[in-house]
Amino acid sequence: MALLIKNGRVIDPKSKRDEEADILIENGKIVRIAANITNNAAEILDAKNKIVVPGLVDIHAHFREPGYEYKETILSASHAAAAGGYTSVCCMPNTNPVIDNQGVVEFILSENKKAGLINLFPIGSITKSLEGKELSELGDLKDSGCVAFSDDGHSVMNAEIMRRALEYSLMVGLPIISHCEEMSLAAGGVMNEGYISAVLGLKGIPSVAETVMVARDIQLARYTGARLHIAHVSCRESVELIRTAKANKVAVTCECCPHHFTLSDEAVLDYDTNTKVNPPLRTKDDINALLEGVKDGTIDCIATDHAPHAEAEKDVVFDQAPFGIIGLETALALGITELVEKNILTINELIEKMSYSPARVLGLDNGYLEQNASADITIIDTKRKWIVKKDNFLSKSRNSPFIGMQLTGCAVATIVKGRIIFKPQ
Amino acid sequence: MEEWTRKDLLGLQELDSKEIELILQTAASFKEISTRAVKKVPTLRGKTIVLFFFEPSTRTRSSFELAAKRLSADTLSIATSSSAIQKGETLKDTFKNIEAMQVDCIIIRHSSSGVAHVLAKCMGPSIINAGDGCHEHPTQALLDIFTIKEKKGHIKGLNVSIIGDISHSRVARSNIWGLTKLGANVTVCGPKTLLPKDIEKMPVKVTTDLAEGMKGADVINVLRIQKERQKAGLFPSLREYAMRFGVTTEKLKNYAKEDVMIMHPGPMNRGIEITPDVADGKYSVILEQVTNGIAVRMAVLYLVLQAGDDEQQEQQ
Ligand SMILES: [Zn+2]
């Protein structure tokens, strides 16, 4: 079965291709990228006035299965991912049971096979049960299909364990993704510490809770020579630390999330629990620092940190609500609206940070368009304006602070291994 | 007279000076009722007011209850803990049930900041915030301001110092907004560890030196220090707190104006944040605050329920 994408503007971050071209797909692979391809047997997909890019890659999402299927399942998250233009997603291990052994990895991969939509790459836990005490079987986790290790949701508080995890992961050959949060500084906090938390009377999470851990982990990575990826960078000082570390040739990369570069802590003023996220929404100055970091390349990737929670869980007082925002279906549009339309990034650079770059951070064979590559492709209308509506989410959860906002840009077709998995109307 | 249009009283931050003045004027006219032999007027006859207290409170609850009763409203008082409600039922479920019983006003005290705001958005009855977490306690600040105005004759230009744990104090926040809107100069004073980050962005002067905090003050509002804060590592000991921040006659004589007025929202830790001779002495207006609390709460109940009626008439 052949598929021919015609008349689109093909953007490939790896080869830097940016031209009007057609793409012919056969047997799940890209056969040819060239102008004016004709093929009478192929199904034609018209991409005129659209961009044709590598399928987006999310390096950080929570799929909630196994254990929290009432929030999200691999199937519902796959639909959300496809609608957001994602063809590959890495899922964090804070499921129940935790992804800390081969059995859970195999379960996830087999459920994903049944769902049959996207490429799903499990991230194994650094420590057993995410307890921060003993290393998970990192070698076995890699052999069963994990692409990185993380205790996301917490830092590994014990610096010795973190050091050994970095060394061991270096041997195994996979990066460590660190959620940086010094727990004693953050304890009990529910939003960014600053003027807004002072006014609202809510306990703050100081930015220094993040930055002391970013600093520690950078030093550990430097000392061990291991590969460190820092998750969801949210504040100015973290960006500065990572910039300096990169200048010093430390093997560190990082990501930031659309909610962190779009919304400041002022969004919390209404006590809307959908603005409660960890790390918290920071200040406008922090947003500016993130934008600088995105622009100068300090920030390598844009990740969703898609974190679904059921409506009843969020419909409680702010103190008690769980942290998290869903992001798979809004990330691309937020990137276009906040970064491209505001001239922080070109569309080419945005696509790179949402596909090729995260794939490269984890060594995935995804995120580029070339002959013989897997036909994972997203077609995007970069001009279309749409309003985020609660009832339109394909995710099982609706915890988005962007409901009601008008955004620009959306996926109009998502293709995995040559098969169209999302195409509205 | 200005019109009152709000269905709810959630905090003083969102009020303007005219609205605050209106509450104070209304309170002044209600204060007289409490001095009569028959302390009751029929103003709110037929209205049902629910007092929902998720935190223990004797004085605020009894003050509201008396205020409601002196206006002839029917009251239902529910004292519970946040945990008792959580067995599968959300806070909104609980309140929707109360709403379905066709009550007119819900007075709520809760340990979480923002509860009154969130409920007001989804509820028909008037919501009065009787203290939410560390956020606001508007009627306490209103009675403080009423008491100051009664004693000093005016608010504008007065120097008011609030001393103690500003971080965790809803009384402090409501006082800061209310007083500054009426033109007072507010100073907050406490240990650095009990001042919220970025407090200086609020319209206040900030100091960690008690002498500085007392200097030139016409009014000193002393906040209760919670002993748990010491266990959380926020200050070394109650002894040191009393030495550095406790308000004593001697310190008042050394640093404060001669006609300084001392307030405390209660309950007091005598001998810690305030010495007994100060609490009971000539500077203190602490019991007058309690008396005025009833008049202020009568005014608030009267105004929000009046506004609720107007709203209903418009809809009909
Ligand atoms: Zn995280």
mmCIF file of C-alpha atoms and ligand atoms in Angstrom, chain A residues 60 62 92 94 150-154 177-181 231-232 255 278-279 305, ligand 1:
data_model
loop_
_atom_site.group_PDB
_atom_site.id
_atom_site.type_symbol
_atom_site.label_atom_id
_atom_site.label_comp_id
_atom_site.label_asym_id
_atom_site.label_seq_id
_atom_site.Cartn_x
_atom_site.Cartn_y
_atom_site.Cartn_z
ATOM 1 C CA HIS A 60 8.275 13.317 28.521
ATOM 2 C CA HIS A 62 2.685 10.235 31.643
ATOM 3 C CA MET A 92 7.506 8.053 32.432
ATOM 4 C CA ASN A 94 5.509 6.483 37.730
ATOM 5 C CA SER A 150 14.130 8.640 35.383
ATOM 6 C CA ASP A 151 12.500 8.863 38.805
ATOM 7 C CA ASP A 152 10.344 11.683 37.436
ATOM 8 C CA GLY A 153 8.092 13.180 40.069
ATOM 9 C CA HIS A 154 11.023 13.271 42.474
ATOM 10 C CA ILE A 177 16.461 12.163 32.927
ATOM 11 C CA SER A 178 16.422 14.159 36.128
ATOM 12 C CA HIS A 179 13.394 15.815 37.668
ATOM 13 C CA CYS A 180 15.232 18.427 39.712
ATOM 14 C CA GLU A 181 13.599 19.273 43.010
ATOM 15 C CA ALA A 231 13.411 17.562 32.630
ATOM 16 C CA HIS A 232 11.019 20.504 32.546
ATOM 17 C CA GLU A 255 13.766 20.318 27.853
ATOM 18 C CA ASN A 278 5.266 20.698 39.220
ATOM 19 C CA PRO A 279 7.573 22.484 38.659
ATOM 20 C CA ASP A 305 5.035 16.582 30.532
HETATM 21 ZN ZN ZN C 1 8.756 15.766 36.572
#
